[in-house]
């Protein structure tokens, strides 16, 4: 059970972060030792059965491979008006070249931006059986050459402001099927949107 709140000393607020890094050049640590260039991705992590109430991201994956995110309960709450990132937090955020991430059976309520958002050439195995309620932007959003190898399926999305499911900027999915989208409310709201070479 995790609760986060805004702090001006925290660079980015999140309940759980799974983090690897692709270093394109050598770096020197504080101990003056050299860390050689390489892809230091993290893999094989299961994130499950967590209850997260967050003023930021619920679960954030960067540079991760072969991970599963399932059966989590994530609620966005108490976003700070002085947080410069206030509107940019997601229930589950996947970025920076993640590979083979399975996102299933999560309950996500009231995220500031998206329920599930993948960007930056990230590829997921599937997004299935999630319930997403009351997001400030889109329920499920793939952006900037990201994709789902299998299905975006059996998700329930309601009361999101822009769209239920959106693929934008050269994104792909094996299939989008058996999803239920209700009560998207903004002026340009749509149930499912594919845009810009998807």
PDB file of N, CA, C and O in Angstrom, residues 46-87:
ATOM      1  N   UNK A  46       7.865  -8.404 -12.141  1.00  0.00           N
ATOM      2  CA  UNK A  46       6.413  -8.436 -12.024  1.00  0.00           C
ATOM      3  C   UNK A  46       5.982  -7.384 -11.008  1.00  0.00           C
ATOM      4  O   UNK A  46       6.484  -7.380  -9.878  1.00  0.00           O
ATOM      5  N   UNK A  47       5.066  -6.507 -11.414  1.00  0.00           N
ATOM      6  CA  UNK A  47       4.517  -5.491 -10.511  1.00  0.00           C
ATOM      7  C   UNK A  47       3.046  -5.830 -10.333  1.00  0.00           C
ATOM      8  O   UNK A  47       2.242  -5.653 -11.253  1.00  0.00           O
ATOM      9  N   UNK A  48       2.685  -6.332  -9.157  1.00  0.00           N
ATOM     10  CA  UNK A  48       1.305  -6.795  -8.981  1.00  0.00           C
ATOM     11  C   UNK A  48       0.823  -6.601  -7.553  1.00  0.00           C
ATOM     12  O   UNK A  48       1.611  -6.491  -6.615  1.00  0.00           O
ATOM     13  N   UNK A  49      -0.510  -6.541  -7.427  1.00  0.00           N
ATOM     14  CA  UNK A  49      -1.191  -6.520  -6.123  1.00  0.00           C
ATOM     15  C   UNK A  49      -0.783  -5.335  -5.252  1.00  0.00           C
ATOM     16  O   UNK A  49      -0.683  -5.451  -4.034  1.00  0.00           O
ATOM     17  N   UNK A  50      -0.553  -4.198  -5.878  1.00  0.00           N
ATOM     18  CA  UNK A  50      -0.249  -2.977  -5.140  1.00  0.00           C
ATOM     19  C   UNK A  50      -1.468  -2.064  -5.120  1.00  0.00           C
ATOM     20  O   UNK A  50      -2.207  -1.986  -6.100  1.00  0.00           O
ATOM     21  N   UNK A  51      -1.652  -1.368  -4.020  1.00  0.00           N
ATOM     22  CA  UNK A  51      -2.658  -0.319  -3.909  1.00  0.00           C
ATOM     23  C   UNK A  51      -1.903   1.003  -3.825  1.00  0.00           C
ATOM     24  O   UNK A  51      -1.153   1.238  -2.877  1.00  0.00           O
ATOM     25  N   UNK A  52      -2.077   1.847  -4.854  1.00  0.00           N
ATOM     26  CA  UNK A  52      -1.294   3.085  -4.962  1.00  0.00           C
ATOM     27  C   UNK A  52      -2.244   4.275  -5.047  1.00  0.00           C
ATOM     28  O   UNK A  52      -3.096   4.331  -5.937  1.00  0.00           O
ATOM     29  N   UNK A  53      -2.107   5.211  -4.126  1.00  0.00           N
ATOM     30  CA  UNK A  53      -2.799   6.494  -4.188  1.00  0.00           C
ATOM     31  C   UNK A  53      -1.709   7.523  -4.419  1.00  0.00           C
ATOM     32  O   UNK A  53      -0.796   7.667  -3.601  1.00  0.00           O
ATOM     33  N   UNK A  54      -1.781   8.222  -5.564  1.00  0.00           N
ATOM     34  CA  UNK A  54      -0.633   9.017  -5.964  1.00  0.00           C
ATOM     35  C   UNK A  54      -0.987  10.412  -6.451  1.00  0.00           C
ATOM     36  O   UNK A  54      -2.008  10.607  -7.111  1.00  0.00           O
ATOM     37  N   UNK A  55      -0.108  11.349  -6.140  1.00  0.00           N
ATOM     38  CA  UNK A  55      -0.192  12.704  -6.678  1.00  0.00           C
ATOM     39  C   UNK A  55       0.697  12.830  -7.911  1.00  0.00           C
ATOM     40  O   UNK A  55       0.996  13.930  -8.359  1.00  0.00           O
ATOM     41  N   UNK A  56       1.130  11.692  -8.467  1.00  0.00           N
ATOM     42  CA  UNK A  56       1.972  11.660  -9.662  1.00  0.00           C
ATOM     43  C   UNK A  56       1.636  10.431 -10.489  1.00  0.00           C
ATOM     44  O   UNK A  56       0.474  10.044 -10.590  1.00  0.00           O
ATOM     45  N   UNK A  57       2.650   9.800 -11.095  1.00  0.00           N
ATOM     46  CA  UNK A  57       2.443   8.533 -11.798  1.00  0.00           C
ATOM     47  C   UNK A  57       2.130   7.442 -10.774  1.00  0.00           C
ATOM     48  O   UNK A  57       2.674   7.447  -9.667  1.00  0.00           O
ATOM     49  N   UNK A  58       1.328   6.464 -11.221  1.00  0.00           N
ATOM     50  CA  UNK A  58       1.140   5.289 -10.381  1.00  0.00           C
ATOM     51  C   UNK A  58       2.324   4.353 -10.520  1.00  0.00           C
ATOM     52  O   UNK A  58       3.081   4.135  -9.580  1.00  0.00           O
ATOM     53  N   UNK A  59       2.506   3.787 -11.740  1.00  0.00           N
ATOM     54  CA  UNK A  59       3.614   2.882 -12.034  1.00  0.00           C
ATOM     55  C   UNK A  59       4.300   3.386 -13.291  1.00  0.00           C
ATOM     56  O   UNK A  59       3.643   3.641 -14.307  1.00  0.00           O
ATOM     57  N   UNK A  60       5.629   3.523 -13.253  1.00  0.00           N
ATOM     58  CA  UNK A  60       6.402   4.130 -14.340  1.00  0.00           C
ATOM     59  C   UNK A  60       7.505   3.164 -14.750  1.00  0.00           C
ATOM     60  O   UNK A  60       8.333   2.787 -13.929  1.00  0.00           O
ATOM     61  N   UNK A  61       7.506   2.744 -16.030  1.00  0.00           N
ATOM     62  CA  UNK A  61       8.539   1.859 -16.553  1.00  0.00           C
ATOM     63  C   UNK A  61       9.354   2.598 -17.607  1.00  0.00           C
ATOM     64  O   UNK A  61       8.790   3.199 -18.517  1.00  0.00           O
ATOM     65  N   UNK A  62      10.678   2.540 -17.482  1.00  0.00           N
ATOM     66  CA  UNK A  62      11.599   3.121 -18.458  1.00  0.00           C
ATOM     67  C   UNK A  62      12.694   2.099 -18.739  1.00  0.00           C
ATOM     68  O   UNK A  62      13.276   1.544 -17.816  1.00  0.00           O
ATOM     69  N   UNK A  63      12.984   1.863 -20.021  1.00  0.00           N
ATOM     70  CA  UNK A  63      14.069   0.950 -20.351  1.00  0.00           C
ATOM     71  C   UNK A  63      13.883  -0.431 -19.750  1.00  0.00           C
ATOM     72  O   UNK A  63      14.847  -1.050 -19.310  1.00  0.00           O
ATOM     73  N   UNK A  64      12.655  -0.918 -19.744  1.00  0.00           N
ATOM     74  CA  UNK A  64      12.343  -2.216 -19.132  1.00  0.00           C
ATOM     75  C   UNK A  64      11.975  -3.230 -20.208  1.00  0.00           C
ATOM     76  O   UNK A  64      11.442  -2.879 -21.260  1.00  0.00           O
ATOM     77  N   UNK A  65      12.250  -4.505 -19.934  1.00  0.00           N
ATOM     78  CA  UNK A  65      11.919  -5.590 -20.860  1.00  0.00           C
ATOM     79  C   UNK A  65      11.322  -6.769 -20.101  1.00  0.00           C
ATOM     80  O   UNK A  65      11.703  -7.051 -18.970  1.00  0.00           O
ATOM     81  N   UNK A  66      10.401  -7.449 -20.790  1.00  0.00           N
ATOM     82  CA  UNK A  66       9.839  -8.702 -20.269  1.00  0.00           C
ATOM     83  C   UNK A  66       9.284  -8.546 -18.851  1.00  0.00           C
ATOM     84  O   UNK A  66       9.576  -9.337 -17.959  1.00  0.00           O
ATOM     85  N   UNK A  67       8.481  -7.515 -18.666  1.00  0.00           N
ATOM     86  CA  UNK A  67       7.880  -7.240 -17.359  1.00  0.00           C
ATOM     87  C   UNK A  67       6.364  -7.358 -17.442  1.00  0.00           C
ATOM     88  O   UNK A  67       5.773  -7.182 -18.512  1.00  0.00           O
ATOM     89  N   UNK A  68       5.750  -7.633 -16.294  1.00  0.00           N
ATOM     90  CA  UNK A  68       4.300  -7.711 -16.208  1.00  0.00           C
ATOM     91  C   UNK A  68       3.797  -6.741 -15.148  1.00  0.00           C
ATOM     92  O   UNK A  68       4.375  -6.659 -14.062  1.00  0.00           O
ATOM     93  N   UNK A  69       2.721  -6.028 -15.494  1.00  0.00           N
ATOM     94  CA  UNK A  69       2.080  -5.096 -14.572  1.00  0.00           C
ATOM     95  C   UNK A  69       0.613  -5.529 -14.495  1.00  0.00           C
ATOM     96  O   UNK A  69      -0.135  -5.358 -15.461  1.00  0.00           O
ATOM     97  N   UNK A  70       0.210  -6.118 -13.375  1.00  0.00           N
ATOM     98  CA  UNK A  70      -1.140  -6.672 -13.322  1.00  0.00           C
ATOM     99  C   UNK A  70      -1.714  -6.620 -11.901  1.00  0.00           C
ATOM    100  O   UNK A  70      -0.994  -6.586 -10.912  1.00  0.00           O
ATOM    101  N   UNK A  71      -3.040  -6.563 -11.842  1.00  0.00           N
ATOM    102  CA  UNK A  71      -3.791  -6.612 -10.582  1.00  0.00           C
ATOM    103  C   UNK A  71      -3.401  -5.510  -9.599  1.00  0.00           C
ATOM    104  O   UNK A  71      -3.383  -5.720  -8.381  1.00  0.00           O
ATOM    105  N   UNK A  72      -3.099  -4.329 -10.122  1.00  0.00           N
ATOM    106  CA  UNK A  72      -2.817  -3.180  -9.266  1.00  0.00           C
ATOM    107  C   UNK A  72      -4.031  -2.267  -9.205  1.00  0.00           C
ATOM    108  O   UNK A  72      -4.809  -2.179 -10.165  1.00  0.00           O
ATOM    109  N   UNK A  73      -4.183  -1.573  -8.102  1.00  0.00           N
ATOM    110  CA  UNK A  73      -5.252  -0.590  -7.926  1.00  0.00           C
ATOM    111  C   UNK A  73      -4.581   0.776  -7.769  1.00  0.00           C
ATOM    112  O   UNK A  73      -3.875   1.013  -6.781  1.00  0.00           O
ATOM    113  N   UNK A  74      -4.778   1.654  -8.756  1.00  0.00           N
ATOM    114  CA  UNK A  74      -4.073   2.944  -8.801  1.00  0.00           C
ATOM    115  C   UNK A  74      -5.111   4.068  -8.816  1.00  0.00           C
ATOM    116  O   UNK A  74      -6.006   4.081  -9.660  1.00  0.00           O
ATOM    117  N   UNK A  75      -4.966   5.020  -7.899  1.00  0.00           N
ATOM    118  CA  UNK A  75      -5.869   6.169  -7.831  1.00  0.00           C
ATOM    119  C   UNK A  75      -5.059   7.455  -7.831  1.00  0.00           C
ATOM    120  O   UNK A  75      -4.175   7.641  -6.989  1.00  0.00           O
ATOM    121  N   UNK A  76      -5.346   8.347  -8.777  1.00  0.00           N
ATOM    122  CA  UNK A  76      -4.741   9.680  -8.781  1.00  0.00           C
ATOM    123  C   UNK A  76      -5.492  10.582  -7.821  1.00  0.00           C
ATOM    124  O   UNK A  76      -6.729  10.666  -7.849  1.00  0.00           O
ATOM    125  N   UNK A  77      -4.748  11.249  -6.944  1.00  0.00           N
ATOM    126  CA  UNK A  77      -5.406  12.054  -5.911  1.00  0.00           C
ATOM    127  C   UNK A  77      -4.445  13.116  -5.380  1.00  0.00           C
ATOM    128  O   UNK A  77      -3.250  12.895  -5.308  1.00  0.00           O
ATOM    129  N   UNK A  78      -4.997  14.262  -5.005  1.00  0.00           N
ATOM    130  CA  UNK A  78      -4.253  15.340  -4.336  1.00  0.00           C
ATOM    131  C   UNK A  78      -3.112  15.891  -5.185  1.00  0.00           C
ATOM    132  O   UNK A  78      -2.018  16.173  -4.680  1.00  0.00           O
ATOM    133  N   UNK A  79      -3.347  16.050  -6.497  1.00  0.00           N
ATOM    134  CA  UNK A  79      -2.361  16.710  -7.348  1.00  0.00           C
ATOM    135  C   UNK A  79      -2.187  18.151  -6.874  1.00  0.00           C
ATOM    136  O   UNK A  79      -3.157  18.837  -6.579  1.00  0.00           O
ATOM    137  N   UNK A  80      -0.932  18.595  -6.815  1.00  0.00           N
ATOM    138  CA  UNK A  80      -0.651  19.933  -6.297  1.00  0.00           C
ATOM    139  C   UNK A  80      -0.734  20.988  -7.394  1.00  0.00           C
ATOM    140  O   UNK A  80      -0.209  20.793  -8.491  1.00  0.00           O
ATOM    141  N   UNK A  81      -1.351  22.118  -7.091  1.00  0.00           N
ATOM    142  CA  UNK A  81      -1.438  23.220  -8.052  1.00  0.00           C
ATOM    143  C   UNK A  81      -0.084  23.862  -8.324  1.00  0.00           C
ATOM    144  O   UNK A  81       0.085  24.530  -9.334  1.00  0.00           O
ATOM    145  N   UNK A  82       0.893  23.658  -7.449  1.00  0.00           N
ATOM    146  CA  UNK A  82       2.214  24.249  -7.683  1.00  0.00           C
ATOM    147  C   UNK A  82       3.186  23.269  -8.347  1.00  0.00           C
ATOM    148  O   UNK A  82       4.325  23.624  -8.638  1.00  0.00           O
ATOM    149  N   UNK A  83       2.722  22.049  -8.632  1.00  0.00           N
ATOM    150  CA  UNK A  83       3.543  21.059  -9.335  1.00  0.00           C
ATOM    151  C   UNK A  83       3.557  21.405 -10.827  1.00  0.00           C
ATOM    152  O   UNK A  83       2.508  21.398 -11.480  1.00  0.00           O
ATOM    153  N   UNK A  84       4.723  21.694 -11.384  1.00  0.00           N
ATOM    154  CA  UNK A  84       4.829  22.064 -12.800  1.00  0.00           C
ATOM    155  C   UNK A  84       4.421  20.930 -13.727  1.00  0.00           C
ATOM    156  O   UNK A  84       4.090  21.145 -14.879  1.00  0.00           O
ATOM    157  N   UNK A  85       4.442  19.690 -13.248  1.00  0.00           N
ATOM    158  CA  UNK A  85       4.055  18.524 -14.039  1.00  0.00           C
ATOM    159  C   UNK A  85       2.616  18.077 -13.764  1.00  0.00           C
ATOM    160  O   UNK A  85       2.207  17.001 -14.184  1.00  0.00           O
ATOM    161  N   UNK A  86       1.853  18.881 -13.108  1.00  0.00           N
ATOM    162  CA  UNK A  86       0.548  18.485 -12.583  1.00  0.00           C
ATOM    163  C   UNK A  86      -0.324  17.713 -13.587  1.00  0.00           C
ATOM    164  O   UNK A  86      -0.900  16.692 -13.242  1.00  0.00           O
ATOM    165  N   UNK A  87      -0.445  18.156 -14.799  1.00  0.00           N
ATOM    166  CA  UNK A  87      -1.325  17.513 -15.776  1.00  0.00           C
ATOM    167  C   UNK A  87      -0.670  16.416 -16.582  1.00  0.00           C
ATOM    168  O   UNK A  87      -1.257  15.912 -17.539  1.00  0.00           O
TER     169      UNK A  87
END
